[in-house]
PDB file of C-alpha atoms in Angstrom:
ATOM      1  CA  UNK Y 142     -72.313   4.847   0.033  1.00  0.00           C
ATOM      2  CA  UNK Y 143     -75.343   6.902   0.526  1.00  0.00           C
ATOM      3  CA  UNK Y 144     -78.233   5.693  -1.249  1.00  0.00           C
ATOM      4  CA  UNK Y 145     -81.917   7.499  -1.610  1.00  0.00           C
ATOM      5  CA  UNK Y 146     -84.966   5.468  -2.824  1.00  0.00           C
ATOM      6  CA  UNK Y 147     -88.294   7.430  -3.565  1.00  0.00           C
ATOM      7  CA  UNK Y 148     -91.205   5.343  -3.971  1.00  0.00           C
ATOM      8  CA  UNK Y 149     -95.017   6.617  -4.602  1.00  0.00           C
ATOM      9  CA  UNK Y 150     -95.620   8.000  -7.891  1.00  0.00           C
ATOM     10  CA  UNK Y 151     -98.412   6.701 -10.101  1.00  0.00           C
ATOM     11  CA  UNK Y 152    -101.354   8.182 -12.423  1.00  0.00           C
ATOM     12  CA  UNK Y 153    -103.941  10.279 -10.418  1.00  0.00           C
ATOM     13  CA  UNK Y 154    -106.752  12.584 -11.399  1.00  0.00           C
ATOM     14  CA  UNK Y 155    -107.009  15.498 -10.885  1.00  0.00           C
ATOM     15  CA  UNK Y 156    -107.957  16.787  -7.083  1.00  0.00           C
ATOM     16  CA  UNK Y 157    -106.556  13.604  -6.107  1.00  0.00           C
ATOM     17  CA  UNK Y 158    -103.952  12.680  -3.667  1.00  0.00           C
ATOM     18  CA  UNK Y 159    -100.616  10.485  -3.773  1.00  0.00           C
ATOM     19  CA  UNK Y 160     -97.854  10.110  -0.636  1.00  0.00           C
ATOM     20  CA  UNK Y 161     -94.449  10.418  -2.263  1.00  0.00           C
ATOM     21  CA  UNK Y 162     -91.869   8.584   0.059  1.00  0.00           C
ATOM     22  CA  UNK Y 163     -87.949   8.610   0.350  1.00  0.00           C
ATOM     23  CA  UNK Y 164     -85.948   6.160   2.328  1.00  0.00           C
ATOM     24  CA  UNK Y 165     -82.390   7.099   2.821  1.00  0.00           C
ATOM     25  CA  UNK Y 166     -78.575   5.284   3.745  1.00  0.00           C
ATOM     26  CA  UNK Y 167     -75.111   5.608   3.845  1.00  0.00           C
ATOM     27  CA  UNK Y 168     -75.493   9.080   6.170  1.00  0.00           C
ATOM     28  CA  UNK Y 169     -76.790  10.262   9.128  1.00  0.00           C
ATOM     29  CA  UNK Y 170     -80.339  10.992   8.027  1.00  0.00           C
ATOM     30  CA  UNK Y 171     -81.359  13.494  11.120  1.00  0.00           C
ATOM     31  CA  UNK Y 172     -78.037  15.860  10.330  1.00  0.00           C
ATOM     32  CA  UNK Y 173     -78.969  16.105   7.012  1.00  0.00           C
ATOM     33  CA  UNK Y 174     -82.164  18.458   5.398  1.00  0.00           C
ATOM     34  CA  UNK Y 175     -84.044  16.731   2.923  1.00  0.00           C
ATOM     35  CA  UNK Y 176     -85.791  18.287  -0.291  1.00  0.00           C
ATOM     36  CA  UNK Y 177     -88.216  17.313  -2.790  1.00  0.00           C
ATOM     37  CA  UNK Y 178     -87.706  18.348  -6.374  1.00  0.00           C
ATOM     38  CA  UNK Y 179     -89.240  18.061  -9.242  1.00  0.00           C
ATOM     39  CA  UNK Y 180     -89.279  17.755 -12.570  1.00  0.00           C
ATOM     40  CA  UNK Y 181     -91.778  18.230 -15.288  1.00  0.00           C
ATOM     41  CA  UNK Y 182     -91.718  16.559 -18.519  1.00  0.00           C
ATOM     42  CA  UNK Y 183     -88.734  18.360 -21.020  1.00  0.00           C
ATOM     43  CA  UNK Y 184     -88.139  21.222 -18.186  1.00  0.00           C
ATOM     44  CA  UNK Y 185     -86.153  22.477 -15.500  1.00  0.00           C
ATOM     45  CA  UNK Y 186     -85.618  21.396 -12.112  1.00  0.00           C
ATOM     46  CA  UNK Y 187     -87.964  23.368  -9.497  1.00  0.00           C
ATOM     47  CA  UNK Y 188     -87.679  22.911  -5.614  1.00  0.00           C
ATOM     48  CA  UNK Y 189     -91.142  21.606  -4.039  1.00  0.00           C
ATOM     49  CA  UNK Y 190     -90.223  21.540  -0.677  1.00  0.00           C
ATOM     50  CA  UNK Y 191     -87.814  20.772   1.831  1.00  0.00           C
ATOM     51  CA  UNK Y 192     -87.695  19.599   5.712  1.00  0.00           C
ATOM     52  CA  UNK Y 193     -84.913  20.415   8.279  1.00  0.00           C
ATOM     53  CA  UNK Y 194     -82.939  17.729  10.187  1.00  0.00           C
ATOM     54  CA  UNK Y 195     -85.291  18.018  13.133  1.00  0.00           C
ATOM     55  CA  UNK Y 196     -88.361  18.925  11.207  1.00  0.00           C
ATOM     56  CA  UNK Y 197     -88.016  22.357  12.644  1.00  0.00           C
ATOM     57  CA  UNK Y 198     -87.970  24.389   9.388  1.00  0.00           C
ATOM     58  CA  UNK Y 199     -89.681  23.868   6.555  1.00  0.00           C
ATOM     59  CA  UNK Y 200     -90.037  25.511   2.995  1.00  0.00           C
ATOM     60  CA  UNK Y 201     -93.141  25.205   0.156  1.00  0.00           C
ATOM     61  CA  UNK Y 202     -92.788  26.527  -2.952  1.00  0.00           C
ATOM     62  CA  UNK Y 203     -95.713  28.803  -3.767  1.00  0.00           C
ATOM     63  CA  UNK Y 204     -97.011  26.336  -6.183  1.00  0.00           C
ATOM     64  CA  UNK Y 205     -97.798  23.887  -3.891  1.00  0.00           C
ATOM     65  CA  UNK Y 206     -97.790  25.974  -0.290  1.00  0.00           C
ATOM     66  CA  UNK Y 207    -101.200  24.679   1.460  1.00  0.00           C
ATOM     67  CA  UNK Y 208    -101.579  21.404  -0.771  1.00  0.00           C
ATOM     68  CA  UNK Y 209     -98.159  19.638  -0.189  1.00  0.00           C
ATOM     69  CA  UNK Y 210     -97.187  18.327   3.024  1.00  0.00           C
ATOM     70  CA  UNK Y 211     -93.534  17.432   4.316  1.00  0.00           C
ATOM     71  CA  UNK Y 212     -92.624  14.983   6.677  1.00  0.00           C
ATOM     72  CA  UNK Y 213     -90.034  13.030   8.120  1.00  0.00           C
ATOM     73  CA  UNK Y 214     -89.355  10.432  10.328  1.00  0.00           C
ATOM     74  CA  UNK Y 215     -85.563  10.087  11.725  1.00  0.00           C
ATOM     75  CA  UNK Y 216     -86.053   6.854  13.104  1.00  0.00           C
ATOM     76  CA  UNK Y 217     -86.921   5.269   9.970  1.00  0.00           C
ATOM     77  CA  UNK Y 218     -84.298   7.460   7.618  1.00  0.00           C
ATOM     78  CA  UNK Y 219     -87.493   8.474   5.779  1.00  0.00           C
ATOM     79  CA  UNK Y 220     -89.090  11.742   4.273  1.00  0.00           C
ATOM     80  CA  UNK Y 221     -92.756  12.102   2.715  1.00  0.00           C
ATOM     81  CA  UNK Y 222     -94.253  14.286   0.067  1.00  0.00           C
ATOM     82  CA  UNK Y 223     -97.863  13.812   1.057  1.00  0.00           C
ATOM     83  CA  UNK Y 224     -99.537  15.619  -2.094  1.00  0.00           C
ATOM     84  CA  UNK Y 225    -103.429  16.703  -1.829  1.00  0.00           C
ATOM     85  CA  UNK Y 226    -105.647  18.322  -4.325  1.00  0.00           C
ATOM     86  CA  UNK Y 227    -103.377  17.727  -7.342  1.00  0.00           C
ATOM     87  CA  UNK Y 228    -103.561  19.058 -10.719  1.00  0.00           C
ATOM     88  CA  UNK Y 229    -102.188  18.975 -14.276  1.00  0.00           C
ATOM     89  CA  UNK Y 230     -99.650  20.897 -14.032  1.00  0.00           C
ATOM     90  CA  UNK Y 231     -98.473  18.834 -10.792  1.00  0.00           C
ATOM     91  CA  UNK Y 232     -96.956  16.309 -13.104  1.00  0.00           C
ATOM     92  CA  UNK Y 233     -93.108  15.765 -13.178  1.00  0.00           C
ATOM     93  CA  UNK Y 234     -90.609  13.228 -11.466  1.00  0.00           C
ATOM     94  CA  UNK Y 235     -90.148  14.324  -8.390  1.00  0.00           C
ATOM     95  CA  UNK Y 236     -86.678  13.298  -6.797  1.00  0.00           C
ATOM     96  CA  UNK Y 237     -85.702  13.606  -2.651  1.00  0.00           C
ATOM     97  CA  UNK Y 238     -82.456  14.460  -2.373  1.00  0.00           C
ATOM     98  CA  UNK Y 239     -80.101  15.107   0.770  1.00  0.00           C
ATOM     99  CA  UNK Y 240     -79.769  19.255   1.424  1.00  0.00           C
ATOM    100  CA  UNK Y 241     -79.599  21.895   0.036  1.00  0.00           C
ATOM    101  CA  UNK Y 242     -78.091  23.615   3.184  1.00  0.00           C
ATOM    102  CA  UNK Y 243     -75.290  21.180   3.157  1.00  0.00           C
ATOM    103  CA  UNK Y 244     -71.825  22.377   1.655  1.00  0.00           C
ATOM    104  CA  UNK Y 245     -72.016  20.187  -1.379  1.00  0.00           C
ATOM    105  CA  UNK Y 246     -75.574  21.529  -1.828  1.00  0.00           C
ATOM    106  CA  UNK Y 247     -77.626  18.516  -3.336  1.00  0.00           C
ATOM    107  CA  UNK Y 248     -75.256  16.196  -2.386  1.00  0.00           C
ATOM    108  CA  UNK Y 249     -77.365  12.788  -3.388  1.00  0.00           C
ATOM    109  CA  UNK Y 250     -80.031  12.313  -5.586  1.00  0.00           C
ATOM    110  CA  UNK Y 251     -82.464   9.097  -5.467  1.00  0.00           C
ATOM    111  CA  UNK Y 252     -83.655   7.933  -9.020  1.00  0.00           C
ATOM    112  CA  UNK Y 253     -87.222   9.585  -8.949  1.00  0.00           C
ATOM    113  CA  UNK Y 254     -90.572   8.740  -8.904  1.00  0.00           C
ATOM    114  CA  UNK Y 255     -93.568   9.747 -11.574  1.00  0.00           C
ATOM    115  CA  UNK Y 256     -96.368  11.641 -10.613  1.00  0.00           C
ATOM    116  CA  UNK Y 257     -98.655  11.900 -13.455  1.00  0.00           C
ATOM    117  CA  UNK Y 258    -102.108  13.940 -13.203  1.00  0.00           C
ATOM    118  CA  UNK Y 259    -104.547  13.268 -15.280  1.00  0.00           C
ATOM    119  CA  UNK Y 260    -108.326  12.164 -15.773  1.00  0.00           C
TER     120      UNK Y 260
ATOM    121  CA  UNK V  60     -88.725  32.501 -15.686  1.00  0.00           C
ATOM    122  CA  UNK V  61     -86.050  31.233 -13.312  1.00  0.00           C
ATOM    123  CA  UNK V  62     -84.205  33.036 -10.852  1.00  0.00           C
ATOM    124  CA  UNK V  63     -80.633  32.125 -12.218  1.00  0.00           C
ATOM    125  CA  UNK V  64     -80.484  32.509 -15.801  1.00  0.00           C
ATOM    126  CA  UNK V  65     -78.483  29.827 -17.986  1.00  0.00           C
ATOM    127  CA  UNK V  66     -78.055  29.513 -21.753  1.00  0.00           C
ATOM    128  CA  UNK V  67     -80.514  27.287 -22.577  1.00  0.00           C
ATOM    129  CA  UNK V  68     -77.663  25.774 -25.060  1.00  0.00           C
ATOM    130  CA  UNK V  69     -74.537  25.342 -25.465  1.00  0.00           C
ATOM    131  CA  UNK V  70     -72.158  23.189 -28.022  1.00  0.00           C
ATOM    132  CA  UNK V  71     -68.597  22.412 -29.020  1.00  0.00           C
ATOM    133  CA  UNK V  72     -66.135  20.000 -30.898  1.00  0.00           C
ATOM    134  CA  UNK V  73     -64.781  16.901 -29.063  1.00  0.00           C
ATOM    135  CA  UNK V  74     -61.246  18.193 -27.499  1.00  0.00           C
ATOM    136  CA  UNK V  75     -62.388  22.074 -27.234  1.00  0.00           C
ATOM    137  CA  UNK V  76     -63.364  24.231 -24.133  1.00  0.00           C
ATOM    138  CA  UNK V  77     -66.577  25.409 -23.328  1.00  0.00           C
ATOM    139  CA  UNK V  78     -68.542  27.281 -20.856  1.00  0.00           C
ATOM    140  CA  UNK V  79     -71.811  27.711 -19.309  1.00  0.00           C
ATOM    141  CA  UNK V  80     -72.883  30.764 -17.472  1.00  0.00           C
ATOM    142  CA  UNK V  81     -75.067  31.255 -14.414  1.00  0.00           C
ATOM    143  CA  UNK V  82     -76.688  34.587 -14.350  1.00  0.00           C
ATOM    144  CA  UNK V  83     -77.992  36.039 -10.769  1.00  0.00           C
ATOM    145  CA  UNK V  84     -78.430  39.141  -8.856  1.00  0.00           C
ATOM    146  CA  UNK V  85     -77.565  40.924  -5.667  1.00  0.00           C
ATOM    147  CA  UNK V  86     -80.174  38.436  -4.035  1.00  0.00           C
ATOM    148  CA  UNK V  87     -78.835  35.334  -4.877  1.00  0.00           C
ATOM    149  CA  UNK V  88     -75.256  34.843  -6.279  1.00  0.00           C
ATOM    150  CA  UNK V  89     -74.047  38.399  -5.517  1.00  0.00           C
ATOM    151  CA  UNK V  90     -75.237  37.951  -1.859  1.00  0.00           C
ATOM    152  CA  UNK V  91     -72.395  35.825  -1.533  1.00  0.00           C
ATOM    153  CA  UNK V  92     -74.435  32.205  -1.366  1.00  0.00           C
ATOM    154  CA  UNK V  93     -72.478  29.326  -2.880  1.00  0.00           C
ATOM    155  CA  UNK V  94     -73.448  28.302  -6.213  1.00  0.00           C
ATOM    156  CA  UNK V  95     -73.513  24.745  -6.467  1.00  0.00           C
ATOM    157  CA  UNK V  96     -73.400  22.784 -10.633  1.00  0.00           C
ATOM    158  CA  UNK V  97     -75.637  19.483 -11.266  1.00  0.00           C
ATOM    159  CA  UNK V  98     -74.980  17.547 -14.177  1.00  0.00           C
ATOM    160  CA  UNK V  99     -78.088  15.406 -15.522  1.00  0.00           C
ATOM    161  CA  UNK V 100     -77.995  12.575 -18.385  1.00  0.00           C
ATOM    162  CA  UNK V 101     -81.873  11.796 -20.129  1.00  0.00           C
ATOM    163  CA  UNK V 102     -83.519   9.438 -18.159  1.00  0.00           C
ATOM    164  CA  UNK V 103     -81.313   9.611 -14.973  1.00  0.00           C
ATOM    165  CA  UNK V 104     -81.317  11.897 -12.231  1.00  0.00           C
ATOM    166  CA  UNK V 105     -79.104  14.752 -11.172  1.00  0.00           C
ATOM    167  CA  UNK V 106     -75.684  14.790 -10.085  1.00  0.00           C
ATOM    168  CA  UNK V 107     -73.653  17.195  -7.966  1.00  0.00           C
ATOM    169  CA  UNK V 108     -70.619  18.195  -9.960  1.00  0.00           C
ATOM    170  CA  UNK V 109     -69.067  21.333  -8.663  1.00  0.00           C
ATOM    171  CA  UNK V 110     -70.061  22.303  -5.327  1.00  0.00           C
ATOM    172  CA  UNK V 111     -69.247  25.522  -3.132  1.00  0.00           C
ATOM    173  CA  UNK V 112     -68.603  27.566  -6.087  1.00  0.00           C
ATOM    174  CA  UNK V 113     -65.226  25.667  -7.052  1.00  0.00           C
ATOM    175  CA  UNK V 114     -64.989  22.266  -5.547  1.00  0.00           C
ATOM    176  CA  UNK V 115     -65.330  18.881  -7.357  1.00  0.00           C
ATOM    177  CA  UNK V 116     -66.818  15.935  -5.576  1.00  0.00           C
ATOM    178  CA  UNK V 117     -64.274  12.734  -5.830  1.00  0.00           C
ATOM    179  CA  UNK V 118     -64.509  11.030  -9.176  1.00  0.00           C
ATOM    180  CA  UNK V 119     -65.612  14.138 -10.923  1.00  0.00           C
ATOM    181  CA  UNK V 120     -62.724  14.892 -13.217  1.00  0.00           C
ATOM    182  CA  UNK V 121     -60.593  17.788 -12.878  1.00  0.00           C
ATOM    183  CA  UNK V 122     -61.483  18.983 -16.695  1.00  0.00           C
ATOM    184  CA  UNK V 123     -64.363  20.582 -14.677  1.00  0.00           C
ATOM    185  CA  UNK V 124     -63.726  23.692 -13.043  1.00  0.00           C
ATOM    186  CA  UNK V 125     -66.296  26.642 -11.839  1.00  0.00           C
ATOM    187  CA  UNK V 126     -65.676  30.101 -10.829  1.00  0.00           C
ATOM    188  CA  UNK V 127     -68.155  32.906  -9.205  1.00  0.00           C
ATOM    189  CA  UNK V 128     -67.371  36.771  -9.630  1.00  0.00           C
ATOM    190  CA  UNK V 129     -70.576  39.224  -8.374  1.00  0.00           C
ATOM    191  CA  UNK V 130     -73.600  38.150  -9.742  1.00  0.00           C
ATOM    192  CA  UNK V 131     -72.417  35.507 -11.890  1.00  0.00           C
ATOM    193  CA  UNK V 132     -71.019  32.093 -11.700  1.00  0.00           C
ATOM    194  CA  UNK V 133     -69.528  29.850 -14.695  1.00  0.00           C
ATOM    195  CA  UNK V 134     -68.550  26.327 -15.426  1.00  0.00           C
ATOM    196  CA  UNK V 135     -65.792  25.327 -17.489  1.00  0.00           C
ATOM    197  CA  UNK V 136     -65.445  21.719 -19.336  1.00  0.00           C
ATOM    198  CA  UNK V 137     -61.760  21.999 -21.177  1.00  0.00           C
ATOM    199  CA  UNK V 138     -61.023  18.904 -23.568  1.00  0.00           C
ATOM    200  CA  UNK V 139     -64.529  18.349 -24.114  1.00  0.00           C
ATOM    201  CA  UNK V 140     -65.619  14.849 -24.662  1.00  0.00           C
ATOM    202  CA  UNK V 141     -68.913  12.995 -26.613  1.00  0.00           C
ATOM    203  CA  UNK V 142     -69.652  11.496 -22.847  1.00  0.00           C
ATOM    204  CA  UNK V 143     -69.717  15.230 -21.842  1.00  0.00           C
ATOM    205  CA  UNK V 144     -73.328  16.163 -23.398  1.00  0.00           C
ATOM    206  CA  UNK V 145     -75.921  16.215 -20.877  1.00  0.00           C
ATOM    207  CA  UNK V 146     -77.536  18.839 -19.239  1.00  0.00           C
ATOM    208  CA  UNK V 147     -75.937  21.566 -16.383  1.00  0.00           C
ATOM    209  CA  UNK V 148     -78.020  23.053 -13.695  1.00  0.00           C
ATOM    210  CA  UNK V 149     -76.700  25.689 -11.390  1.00  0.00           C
ATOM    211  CA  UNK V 150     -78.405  25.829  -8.222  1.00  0.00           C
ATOM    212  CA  UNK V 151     -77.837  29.005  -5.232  1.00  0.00           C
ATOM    213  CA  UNK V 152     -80.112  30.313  -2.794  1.00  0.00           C
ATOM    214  CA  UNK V 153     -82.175  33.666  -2.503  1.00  0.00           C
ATOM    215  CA  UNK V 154     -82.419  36.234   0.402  1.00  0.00           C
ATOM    216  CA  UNK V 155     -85.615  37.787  -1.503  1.00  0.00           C
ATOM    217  CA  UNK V 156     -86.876  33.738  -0.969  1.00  0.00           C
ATOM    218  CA  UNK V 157     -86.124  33.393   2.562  1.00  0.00           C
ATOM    219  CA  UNK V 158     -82.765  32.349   1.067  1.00  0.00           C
ATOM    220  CA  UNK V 159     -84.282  29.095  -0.625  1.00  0.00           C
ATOM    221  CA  UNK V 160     -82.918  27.267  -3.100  1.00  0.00           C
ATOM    222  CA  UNK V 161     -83.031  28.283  -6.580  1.00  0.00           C
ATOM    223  CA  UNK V 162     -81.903  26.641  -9.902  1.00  0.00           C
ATOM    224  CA  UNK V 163     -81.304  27.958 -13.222  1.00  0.00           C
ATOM    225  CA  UNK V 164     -83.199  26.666 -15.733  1.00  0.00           C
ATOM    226  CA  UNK V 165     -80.422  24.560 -17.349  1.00  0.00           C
ATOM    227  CA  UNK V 166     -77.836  24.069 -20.275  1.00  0.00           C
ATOM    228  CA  UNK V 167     -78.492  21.547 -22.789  1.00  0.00           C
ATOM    229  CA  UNK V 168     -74.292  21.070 -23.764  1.00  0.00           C
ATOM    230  CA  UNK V 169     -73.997  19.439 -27.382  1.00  0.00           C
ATOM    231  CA  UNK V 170     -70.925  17.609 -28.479  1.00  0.00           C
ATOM    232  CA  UNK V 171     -70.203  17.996 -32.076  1.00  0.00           C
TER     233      UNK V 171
END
């Protein structure tokens, strides 16, 4: 069954940095696009970012274009949220899941991780 | 402000029907992307229950249902039960976004 673990999260200040990182089974990782989404405390869910199969195309959301960098690496089954210069307003879980260019969408979800900015 | 706007709530009596609407425009939903429904508990993380505008994942059960018409999509529970209240999520994708991924900002359902 496919399975996504994100690991990472912890308290930073603010301009800080913190590597968010997702480990994936059950599919075949390089078929799939993976996303980063987040989640602030008592809101909505907002897309961060997301990576194609081959790395080829990749999407920001404004809020974080030219802080947050995606990776991936297919030969692990792994994607990274490598987050610089982070603020407040940066806090949230932030989940990796498997799409969204897939035709179930956001087909799996791993548990989240907690990024919390603050001095 | 999201893109797709959702009710932030929504509530009904144990057995009843409800629904949940997904607003859009002629960017999003009415450009004919799929509209995909997340359901999430507190404390857990989302999960894909109606995807491609009408299909349920196995295991999902069939007292879920979604339809799309123009700029507008809606999800359906029918014999609504206490293990029902959570919170719904559309989620579509926008040409005026380099057709990213957009959500709505969610339905908080309460069971009576």
């Amino acid at each position: 069954q496919e399975q996504l673990v994100e690991s990472g999260g912890d308290l930073v200040k603010p301009g800080g940095s913190l590597r968010l990182s997702c480990t994936a089974s059950g599919f075949t990782f390089s078929d799939y696009f993976i996303s980063w989404i987040r989640q602030a405390p008592g809101k909505g869910l907002e897309f961060v970012s997301y990576i194609s199969g081959g790395g080829n195309t990749i999407y920001y959301a404004d809020s974080v274009e030219g802080r947050f960098t995606i990776s991936r690496d297919n030969a692990k089954n792994s994607a990274s949220l490598q987050m610089n210069s982070l603020r407040a307003e940066d806090t949230a879980v932030y989940y990796c899941a498997r799409g969204p260019f897939s035709v179930d969408g956001l087909g799996s979800w791993g548990q989240g991780t907690l990024v919390t900015v603050s001095s | 402000q999201s893109v797709l706007t959702q009710p932030p709530s929504v509530s009904g009596a144990p057995g009843q029907r409800v629904t949940i609407s997904c607003t859009g425009s002629s960017s999003n939903i009415g450009a004919h992307f799929d509209v995909h429904w997340y359901q999430q508990f507190p404390g857990a993380a989302p999960k894909l229950l109606i995807y491609a505008n009408t299909n349920r994942p196995s295991g999902v059960p069939d007292r879920f249902s979604a339809s799309k018409s123009g700029t507008s999509a809606s999800l359906a529970i029918t014999g609504l039960q206490a293990e029902d209240e959570a919170v719904y999520y559309c989620q579509s994708y926008d040409s005026s976004l380099s057709n990213s991924g957009v959500f709505g900002g969610g339905t908080k359902l309460t069971v009576l």
